[in-house]
Coordinates of C-alpha atoms in Angstrom, one line a residue:
M30 CA 34.4 -30.5 -6.6
S31 CA 33.5 -28.4 -9.6
W32 CA 31.8 -25.0 -9.2
Q33 CA 28.4 -24.7 -10.7
P34 CA 26.8 -21.3 -11.2
Q35 CA 23.2 -20.9 -9.9
Y36 CA 20.9 -19.5 -12.5
R37 CA 17.5 -18.1 -11.5
S38 CA 14.6 -17.5 -13.8
S39 CA 12.7 -14.2 -13.5
K40 CA 10.2 -12.5 -15.8
F41 CA 11.6 -9.1 -14.6
R42 CA 15.2 -9.9 -15.3
H43 CA 15.4 -7.6 -18.3
V44 CA 13.3 -4.6 -16.9
Y45 CA 14.8 -1.3 -18.1
G46 CA 14.1 2.3 -17.3
K47 CA 13.0 4.7 -20.1
A48 CA 13.0 8.4 -19.6
A49 CA 10.2 10.4 -21.2
S50 CA 10.8 12.7 -24.2
K51 CA 11.1 16.4 -23.7
E52 CA 7.5 17.0 -24.8
K53 CA 6.2 14.6 -22.1
C54 CA 8.2 16.3 -19.2
Y55 CA 7.0 19.2 -17.0
D56 CA 9.3 22.2 -17.6
C57 CA 9.7 25.5 -15.8
V58 CA 8.5 24.1 -12.5
P59 CA 9.8 26.1 -9.5
I60 CA 10.8 23.1 -7.4
T61 CA 11.6 23.7 -3.7
R62 CA 15.1 24.2 -2.5
N63 CA 14.2 22.9 1.0
V64 CA 16.8 20.4 2.4
H65 CA 14.2 18.3 4.2
D66 CA 14.5 14.6 3.4
N67 CA 11.2 14.0 1.7
H68 CA 9.8 13.2 -1.7
F69 CA 8.3 16.7 -2.3
C70 CA 6.1 15.1 -5.0
A71 CA 2.8 13.1 -5.1
V72 CA 1.2 11.6 -8.1
N73 CA -2.2 10.0 -9.0
P74 CA -3.8 9.2 -12.4
H75 CA -5.3 12.8 -12.6
F76 CA -2.7 15.1 -11.0
I77 CA 0.9 15.6 -10.1
A78 CA 1.6 17.7 -7.0
V79 CA 5.0 19.2 -6.3
V80 CA 6.3 21.5 -3.5
T81 CA 7.5 24.8 -4.9
E82 CA 9.9 27.5 -3.9
C83 CA 8.2 30.7 -2.7
A84 CA 8.6 33.6 -0.3
G85 CA 6.3 34.3 2.7
G86 CA 4.8 30.9 3.6
G87 CA 4.6 27.6 1.9
S88 CA 2.8 26.4 -1.3
F89 CA 2.6 23.6 -3.8
L90 CA 1.4 23.1 -7.3
V91 CA -1.2 20.8 -8.6
I92 CA -0.8 20.1 -12.3
P93 CA -3.1 18.0 -14.5
I94 CA -1.2 14.8 -15.4
N95 CA -1.7 15.4 -19.2
Q96 CA -0.6 19.1 -19.0
T97 CA 3.0 18.5 -20.0
G98 CA 5.5 20.9 -21.5
K99 CA 6.3 24.4 -20.2
L100 CA 4.3 25.4 -17.1
N101 CA 2.5 28.8 -17.1
P102 CA 4.3 31.1 -14.6
N103 CA 0.9 32.2 -13.3
H104 CA -0.4 28.7 -12.7
P105 CA -2.7 28.6 -9.6
K106 CA -1.1 27.3 -6.4
I107 CA -2.2 25.8 -3.1
C108 CA -0.9 28.4 -0.7
G109 CA -2.6 28.3 2.7
H110 CA 0.4 27.4 4.9
K111 CA 2.3 30.0 6.9
G112 CA 5.6 28.0 6.8
N113 CA 7.4 25.8 4.2
V114 CA 5.5 22.7 3.1
L115 CA 7.4 19.6 4.1
D116 CA 5.2 16.7 2.8
I117 CA 2.2 16.1 0.5
K118 CA 0.2 13.0 0.0
W119 CA -2.9 12.2 -2.2
N120 CA -5.8 10.4 -0.6
P121 CA -5.5 6.8 -1.9
F122 CA -9.3 6.5 -2.2
N123 CA -10.1 9.9 -3.6
D124 CA -8.0 11.4 -6.4
F125 CA -9.3 14.9 -5.7
V126 CA -8.2 15.2 -2.0
I127 CA -4.6 15.9 -0.9
A128 CA -3.1 16.4 2.5
S129 CA -0.1 18.6 3.3
C130 CA 2.0 19.4 6.4
S131 CA 4.2 22.3 7.1
E132 CA 6.7 24.0 9.4
D133 CA 3.7 26.0 10.8
A134 CA 2.9 22.9 12.9
T135 CA -0.4 22.2 11.0
V136 CA -1.8 19.6 8.7
K137 CA -4.3 20.7 6.0
I138 CA -6.7 18.8 3.8
W139 CA -7.5 20.2 0.4
D140 CA -10.2 19.6 -2.1
I141 CA -9.1 19.9 -5.7
P142 CA -11.9 20.8 -8.1
K143 CA -12.6 18.2 -10.8
H144 CA -12.6 20.9 -13.5
F145 CA -8.9 21.7 -12.5
L146 CA -7.6 24.8 -10.8
T147 CA -8.6 28.2 -12.2
R148 CA -7.4 30.2 -9.2
S149 CA -5.1 29.7 -6.2
I150 CA -6.6 28.0 -3.2
T151 CA -5.9 29.5 0.3
S152 CA -8.7 27.9 2.4
P153 CA -8.4 24.2 3.2
K154 CA -11.3 21.8 3.6
R155 CA -10.0 20.8 7.1
E156 CA -7.2 21.9 9.3
L157 CA -5.6 19.6 11.9
L158 CA -4.1 21.3 15.0
G159 CA -2.3 19.2 17.5
H160 CA 1.4 19.3 17.0
T161 CA 3.4 21.8 18.9
R162 CA 6.4 21.9 16.5
R163 CA 6.7 21.5 12.7
V164 CA 5.1 18.5 11.1
G165 CA 7.5 16.6 8.8
L166 CA 5.6 13.4 7.7
I167 CA 2.1 12.4 6.8
E168 CA 0.7 9.0 5.7
W169 CA -2.8 7.9 4.8
H170 CA -4.0 4.5 6.1
P171 CA -3.8 1.9 3.3
T172 CA -7.2 0.3 3.8
A173 CA -9.4 2.5 6.1
N174 CA -11.1 5.5 4.7
N175 CA -10.2 9.0 6.1
I176 CA -7.6 7.9 8.6
L177 CA -4.4 10.1 8.5
F178 CA -1.2 9.7 10.4
S179 CA 1.1 12.7 11.1
S180 CA 4.5 12.9 12.7
G181 CA 6.2 16.1 14.0
Y182 CA 9.3 17.4 15.6
D183 CA 7.6 17.1 19.0
Y184 CA 8.4 13.4 18.7
K185 CA 4.8 12.4 18.5
I186 CA 2.7 10.5 15.9
M187 CA -0.9 11.5 15.8
I188 CA -3.8 9.6 14.3
W189 CA -6.7 11.7 12.8
N190 CA -10.2 10.7 12.0
L191 CA -11.4 12.9 9.1
D192 CA -15.0 11.4 9.1
V193 CA -16.3 14.5 11.0
E194 CA -17.9 17.7 9.8
D195 CA -15.6 20.1 11.8
A196 CA -13.4 22.3 9.7
V197 CA -10.8 22.5 12.4
I198 CA -9.9 19.4 14.3
S199 CA -7.8 19.9 17.5
N200 CA -7.9 16.5 19.1
P201 CA -6.5 13.4 17.4
V202 CA -8.1 10.1 18.2
K203 CA -4.7 8.7 19.3
T204 CA -1.3 10.0 20.1
L205 CA 1.8 7.7 20.0
D206 CA 4.6 8.7 22.4
A207 CA 6.9 5.8 21.8
H208 CA 9.7 7.8 20.2
K209 CA 12.5 9.9 21.9
D210 CA 13.5 11.8 18.8
V211 CA 12.2 12.9 15.4
V212 CA 10.5 10.2 13.3
L213 CA 12.2 10.0 9.9
S214 CA 10.0 7.5 8.2
M215 CA 6.7 5.6 8.5
S216 CA 5.4 2.5 6.7
F217 CA 2.3 0.3 7.0
N218 CA 1.9 -3.4 6.4
T219 CA -0.7 -4.4 3.8
D220 CA -3.8 -4.3 6.0
G221 CA -2.6 -1.3 8.1
S222 CA -2.6 -3.2 11.4
L223 CA 1.1 -2.6 12.0
L224 CA 3.3 0.6 11.7
A225 CA 7.1 0.5 11.2
T226 CA 9.0 3.7 12.0
A227 CA 12.6 4.9 11.6
C228 CA 13.8 7.4 14.2
R229 CA 16.7 9.8 14.4
D230 CA 17.9 7.8 17.4
R231 CA 18.8 5.2 14.6
K232 CA 16.3 2.6 15.9
I233 CA 13.6 0.8 13.9
R234 CA 10.3 0.3 15.8
L235 CA 7.3 -1.9 15.1
L236 CA 4.1 -0.6 16.6
D237 CA 0.5 -1.5 17.1
P238 CA -1.0 2.0 16.1
R239 CA -4.3 1.5 17.8
A240 CA -2.9 0.2 21.1
G241 CA 0.1 2.5 21.0
T242 CA 2.5 -0.3 22.1
V243 CA 6.0 -1.1 20.7
L244 CA 6.0 -4.7 19.5
Q245 CA 9.6 -4.9 18.3
E246 CA 12.6 -2.5 18.5
A247 CA 15.9 -2.8 16.6
S248 CA 19.0 -1.3 18.2
Y249 CA 21.6 -2.7 15.8
K250 CA 24.5 -0.2 16.0
S251 CA 26.2 -1.1 12.7
H252 CA 23.3 0.2 10.7
K253 CA 22.1 3.8 11.1
V254 CA 18.6 3.8 9.7
N255 CA 17.0 6.7 7.7
K256 CA 14.1 5.1 5.9
V257 CA 12.1 1.9 6.6
L258 CA 9.6 0.1 4.4
F259 CA 7.2 -2.9 4.9
L260 CA 7.6 -5.5 2.1
G261 CA 4.0 -6.3 1.6
N262 CA 2.9 -9.6 3.2
M263 CA 6.3 -11.2 3.3
K264 CA 6.7 -10.3 7.0
K265 CA 10.0 -8.5 6.3
L266 CA 11.2 -4.9 6.6
F267 CA 13.6 -3.1 4.4
S268 CA 15.7 -0.2 5.5
T269 CA 18.2 2.3 4.1
G270 CA 20.8 4.2 6.0
T271 CA 24.5 4.4 6.6
S272 CA 27.2 2.1 8.0
R273 CA 29.8 2.8 10.7
W274 CA 32.1 4.1 7.9
N275 CA 29.3 6.4 6.5
N276 CA 28.8 4.3 3.4
R277 CA 25.2 4.1 2.1
Q278 CA 23.8 0.8 3.2
I279 CA 20.6 -1.3 2.8
A280 CA 19.4 -3.9 5.2
L281 CA 16.6 -6.6 5.3
W282 CA 14.9 -7.5 8.6
D283 CA 12.6 -10.2 9.9
Q284 CA 9.4 -8.6 11.1
N285 CA 9.3 -10.9 14.2
D286 CA 13.0 -10.5 15.1
L287 CA 14.7 -7.1 14.7
S288 CA 17.8 -7.9 16.7
V289 CA 20.0 -8.7 13.7
P290 CA 19.3 -8.0 10.0
L291 CA 18.8 -10.9 7.6
L292 CA 21.0 -9.1 5.1
E293 CA 23.2 -6.1 5.1
E294 CA 24.9 -4.6 2.1
D295 CA 27.0 -1.4 1.4
L296 CA 26.2 0.4 -1.8
D297 CA 28.6 3.3 -2.2
G298 CA 30.2 6.2 -0.4
S299 CA 27.8 8.9 -1.5
S300 CA 26.2 11.2 1.1
G301 CA 22.7 11.4 -0.4
L302 CA 19.7 9.7 1.2
L303 CA 18.3 6.5 -0.3
F304 CA 14.5 6.3 -0.9
P305 CA 13.0 2.8 -1.0
F306 CA 9.9 1.9 -3.0
Y307 CA 8.3 -1.6 -3.0
D308 CA 5.9 -3.0 -5.6
S309 CA 4.0 -5.9 -3.8
D310 CA 2.5 -7.0 -7.1
T311 CA 5.8 -7.8 -8.8
H312 CA 7.9 -8.2 -5.6
M313 CA 10.3 -5.6 -7.0
L314 CA 12.2 -3.2 -4.8
Y315 CA 13.5 0.2 -6.1
V316 CA 16.2 2.2 -4.3
V317 CA 16.4 5.8 -5.5
G318 CA 19.4 7.9 -4.5
K319 CA 18.9 11.6 -3.5
G320 CA 21.5 13.8 -5.1
D321 CA 22.4 11.3 -7.9
G322 CA 20.6 10.0 -11.0
N323 CA 20.6 6.3 -10.1
I324 CA 17.7 4.0 -9.5
R325 CA 18.7 0.5 -8.4
Y326 CA 16.1 -2.3 -8.6
Y327 CA 15.9 -5.7 -7.0
E328 CA 13.6 -8.7 -6.8
I329 CA 12.5 -9.9 -3.4
S330 CA 12.2 -13.7 -2.7
P331 CA 11.1 -15.4 0.5
E332 CA 14.1 -17.7 0.5
K333 CA 17.8 -16.8 0.7
P334 CA 19.5 -14.7 -0.7
Y335 CA 16.2 -12.7 -0.3
L336 CA 17.5 -9.8 -2.3
N337 CA 18.3 -10.4 -6.0
Y338 CA 19.9 -7.5 -7.9
L339 CA 18.4 -6.9 -11.3
M340 CA 19.8 -3.7 -12.8
E341 CA 20.4 0.0 -12.4
Y342 CA 19.0 2.9 -14.2
R343 CA 21.6 5.7 -14.5
S344 CA 21.3 9.3 -15.5
Q345 CA 23.5 12.4 -15.4
L346 CA 20.8 14.6 -13.9
P347 CA 20.5 14.3 -10.1
Q348 CA 17.2 14.0 -8.4
K349 CA 16.1 16.0 -5.4
G350 CA 12.9 14.1 -4.8
V351 CA 10.7 11.6 -6.6
G352 CA 7.0 10.7 -6.9
T353 CA 5.5 7.4 -8.0
M354 CA 2.3 6.7 -10.0
P355 CA -0.2 4.2 -8.6
K356 CA -0.5 0.9 -10.5
R357 CA -3.9 1.9 -11.9
G358 CA -2.4 4.9 -13.7
L359 CA 0.2 2.9 -15.7
E360 CA 0.2 2.2 -19.4
V361 CA -0.4 -1.6 -19.5
S362 CA -0.3 -1.7 -23.3
A363 CA 3.4 -0.8 -23.1
C364 CA 4.1 -3.3 -20.3
E365 CA 4.9 -0.5 -17.9
I366 CA 5.1 -1.9 -14.3
F367 CA 6.3 1.2 -12.4
R368 CA 6.7 5.0 -13.1
F369 CA 8.8 7.5 -11.3
Y370 CA 8.5 11.3 -11.5
K371 CA 12.0 12.7 -11.0
L372 CA 12.4 16.2 -9.6
I373 CA 15.4 18.0 -11.2
P374 CA 15.7 21.5 -9.5
T375 CA 18.8 22.5 -11.5
K376 CA 16.7 22.5 -14.7
S377 CA 13.3 23.2 -13.1
L378 CA 12.2 19.9 -14.7
I379 CA 10.0 17.0 -13.7
E380 CA 11.0 13.9 -15.8
P381 CA 8.8 10.8 -15.9
I382 CA 10.8 7.5 -15.9
S383 CA 8.9 4.3 -16.9
M384 CA 10.1 0.8 -15.8
I385 CA 9.2 -1.5 -18.7
V386 CA 9.2 -5.3 -19.2
P387 CA 10.3 -6.0 -22.8
R388 CA 7.5 -8.0 -24.5
R389 CA 6.8 -8.4 -28.2
S390 CA 3.1 -9.0 -27.8
E391 CA 0.8 -6.0 -27.7
S392 CA -2.0 -7.8 -25.9
Y393 CA -2.6 -7.5 -22.1
Q394 CA 0.1 -9.4 -20.2
E395 CA -1.8 -11.2 -17.3
D396 CA 1.3 -12.6 -15.7
I397 CA 2.9 -9.2 -15.0
Y398 CA -0.3 -7.5 -13.9
P399 CA -1.9 -9.4 -11.0
L400 CA -4.8 -8.0 -9.1
T401 CA -3.7 -4.7 -7.4
T402 CA -5.0 -2.2 -4.9
G403 CA -8.0 -0.1 -6.1
T404 CA -9.7 3.1 -5.0
Q405 CA -12.4 1.5 -2.9
P406 CA -11.6 1.5 0.9
A407 CA -12.0 -1.9 2.7
L408 CA -13.0 -0.3 6.0
T409 CA -14.6 2.9 7.4
A410 CA -12.6 4.9 9.9
L411 CA -14.8 3.8 12.8
E412 CA -14.4 0.1 11.9
W413 CA -10.6 0.4 11.9
L414 CA -10.6 2.3 15.2
K415 CA -12.7 -0.5 16.7
G416 CA -10.1 -3.1 15.9
V417 CA -11.2 -4.5 12.5
N418 CA -8.5 -5.5 10.1
K419 CA -9.1 -6.2 6.4
G420 CA -6.9 -6.4 3.3
P421 CA -7.2 -3.9 0.4
V422 CA -10.0 -4.3 -2.2
L423 CA -8.3 -5.5 -5.3
V424 CA -9.0 -4.6 -9.0
S425 CA -7.7 -5.9 -12.3
L426 CA -5.7 -3.7 -14.6
R427 CA -7.2 -5.3 -17.6
P428 CA -9.1 -2.6 -19.6
G429 CA -12.8 -2.8 -18.9
S430 CA -12.6 -4.9 -15.8
G431 CA -14.0 -3.9 -12.3
A432 CA -13.3 -4.4 -8.7
V433 CA -12.8 -7.9 -7.1
N434 CA -13.2 -8.6 -3.4
S435 CA -9.8 -9.1 -1.8
L436 CA -10.9 -12.1 0.3
P437 CA -14.0 -14.4 0.3
Q438 CA -16.4 -13.5 3.0
F439 CA -17.5 -16.3 5.4
L440 CA -19.5 -16.5 8.6
E441 CA -17.4 -16.2 11.7
P442 CA -17.0 -19.3 13.8
E443 CA -18.7 -17.8 16.8
L444 CA -21.7 -16.9 14.6
L445 CA -21.9 -20.5 13.3
M446 CA -21.9 -21.9 16.9
E447 CA -24.7 -19.5 17.8
T448 CA -26.6 -20.5 14.8
S449 CA -26.4 -24.2 15.6
S450 CA -27.3 -23.7 19.3
L451 CA -30.3 -21.5 18.4
S452 CA -31.5 -24.0 15.8
Q453 CA -31.3 -26.8 18.4
D454 CA -33.4 -24.8 20.8
K455 CA -36.0 -24.3 18.1
C456 CA -36.0 -28.0 17.3
Q457 CA -36.6 -29.0 20.9
G458 CA -39.6 -26.7 21.0
R459 CA -38.3 -24.2 23.6
Q460 CA -39.3 -20.5 23.5
L461 CA -36.4 -18.2 22.8
P462 CA -35.8 -15.1 24.9
P463 CA -35.9 -11.7 23.2
E464 CA -32.1 -11.4 23.1
D465 CA -31.7 -14.7 21.3
M466 CA -34.5 -13.7 18.9
Q467 CA -32.5 -10.6 17.9
K468 CA -29.4 -12.8 17.4
S469 CA -31.4 -15.2 15.2
S470 CA -32.6 -12.3 13.0
K471 CA -29.0 -11.0 12.7
I472 CA -27.9 -14.5 11.7
D473 CA -30.6 -14.8 9.1
D474 CA -29.6 -11.4 7.7
S475 CA -25.9 -12.6 7.5
R476 CA -27.1 -15.8 5.7
K477 CA -29.0 -13.7 3.1
H478 CA -26.0 -11.5 2.6
L479 CA -23.7 -14.5 2.1
N480 CA -26.1 -16.0 -0.4
V481 CA -26.2 -12.8 -2.4
E482 CA -22.4 -12.6 -2.5
E483 CA -22.1 -16.2 -3.7
K484 CA -24.4 -15.8 -6.7
M485 CA -22.5 -15.9 -9.9
P486 CA -23.6 -15.9 -13.6
K487 CA -24.0 -19.4 -14.9
N488 CA -22.5 -18.5 -18.3
E489 CA -19.2 -17.3 -16.7
Q490 CA -16.6 -19.6 -15.1
V491 CA -14.3 -17.5 -12.9
C492 CA -11.6 -19.1 -10.7
L493 CA -9.5 -16.2 -9.3
S494 CA -7.3 -16.5 -6.2
N495 CA -4.8 -13.7 -5.6
G496 CA -4.8 -12.8 -9.2
F497 CA -4.3 -16.3 -10.5
D498 CA -6.6 -17.5 -13.3
V499 CA -6.5 -21.2 -13.7
F500 CA -7.9 -21.2 -17.2
E501 CA -5.9 -18.3 -18.8
C502 CA -2.5 -18.8 -17.3
P503 CA 0.1 -19.9 -19.9
P504 CA 1.9 -23.3 -19.3
P505 CA 5.1 -23.0 -17.3
K506 CA 8.4 -22.9 -19.2
T507 CA 10.9 -23.1 -16.4
E508 CA 11.3 -24.9 -13.1
N509 CA 10.7 -21.8 -11.1
E510 CA 7.4 -21.0 -13.0
L511 CA 6.3 -24.6 -12.4
L512 CA 6.8 -24.3 -8.7
Q513 CA 4.9 -21.0 -8.6
M514 CA 2.0 -22.6 -10.5
F515 CA 2.1 -25.5 -8.1
Y516 CA 1.9 -23.2 -5.0
R517 CA -0.9 -21.2 -6.6
Q518 CA -2.9 -24.4 -7.3
Q519 CA -2.4 -25.5 -3.7
E520 CA -3.8 -22.2 -2.6
E521 CA -6.7 -22.5 -5.0
I522 CA -7.5 -26.0 -3.6
R523 CA -7.4 -24.7 -0.1
R524 CA -9.8 -21.9 -1.0
L525 CA -12.2 -24.2 -2.7
R526 CA -12.1 -26.6 0.4
E527 CA -13.1 -23.7 2.6
I528 CA -16.1 -22.9 0.3
V529 CA -17.1 -26.6 0.4
N530 CA -16.9 -26.6 4.2
Q531 CA -19.1 -23.5 4.3
R532 CA -21.7 -25.1 2.0
D533 CA -21.7 -28.2 4.3
I534 CA -22.4 -26.0 7.3
Q535 CA -25.2 -24.3 5.4
I536 CA -26.7 -27.6 4.5
K537 CA -26.8 -28.6 8.1
Q538 CA -28.4 -25.4 9.1
L539 CA -31.1 -25.9 6.4
E540 CA -31.7 -29.4 7.7
L541 CA -32.2 -28.0 11.2
Q542 CA -34.6 -25.4 10.0
L543 CA -36.6 -28.0 8.0
R544 CA -36.8 -30.3 11.1
N545 CA -38.0 -27.4 13.2
T546 CA -40.7 -26.5 10.7
C547 CA -41.9 -30.1 10.5
M548 CA -42.1 -30.3 14.3
E549 CA -44.1 -27.1 14.5
T550 CA -46.6 -28.2 11.9
G551 CA -46.9 -31.7 13.4
F552 CA -45.7 -33.7 10.3
Y553 CA -42.4 -34.9 11.7

């Protein structure tokens, strides 16, 4: 039997990393010497924030993204913490709000002025007091506005609601006590209904953050986990850690079964930590090594072998931490699909590294830029705390385009059943009680809201489903692209059938209303 190599087609097969020129780097930045295993850098389209080295408390810099070159030694700082700053994160829905946590056991929320910093800031907008030991991790909720998670060395994860007017918040809305040691990593799924954690006891846990219960727990002894990451909606987890022989190792897990990993692979014998980053739009996974200059990147597929190695970016300059630019801040005209900001403390330098898909055309490349997460929250903090789940609001990266609803809004089944029963009562001439009258008014309001959402311009023909445009997508050239287009068309057909079913239900409701009106006027 002759051996036949298996070839796989991928539009990201030739992605390469390109370091920025010296003029576009950030020089003379006093990067922190702290040995804590965190990124120490946070980026959005307006600012880059980096934890700095200082004496007598903790501070970090906020630099305008376009202010490259040598940094002024007297640049204003954010210096309100009494201990070293361990983590910083920008609010995903407000580019001028940043959260920081510190060894002083506090979490602080800062407002950055839109006209940039002219003096150092020492007073935060809000201060969160609840942890008894230093706070090492913070994470914003991916879809709910003003929900912040913090994890400390008291082994607790606290959930904070920032939709209050108090400057000092002492009581979190929820405290998770499921861990017996320090939490090393936190990651949300796409709608934020599940939380995955990596703990110093080398276990991966999958939690329901609102209920505080552990849904899954991995106690696989051959993989000592350090960082864990949700892979979008693929119902898989990715983790980095070490093997029994202290080799750096990566592992892939099934979200519903954490007993044994789906895939396990040793990388090398270095001692530095591995930071994973996942791009759910391109299904690309990046693994950044701390203490070396390498960035490995893979493509994730739902079928075996799951993890497809693409290439590796190598540099002689080791990175201590790394920040990533959100997709809305990338340069789409250069086919840039990801951007890292590499912290090099030996040279006091921050170096941007762009991951680029080589294309000859200078026009907008629809196939590598599907709809992506925007700056509009899908839920309020109160809605999420009450148990509502909703995917992120998506936007197009095409210049000049706006936001697009992530999912079509339909009436709930219970609401439809109540509608039909109330209409039947009206048709039979029975008087409705006051409670049912209130329900009827709510249903009418929901109908009006649905009708407003369904109105579209007659001169525009739009067929979008998960970023797939039926009329503008180029014809498939390979078997893999043909299969992808087939699956997208099947999804589009399913979505259109749901819309048709909703229209049929609306027609029946209108018929019932017409019959009721005729019976009341005596013309039926």
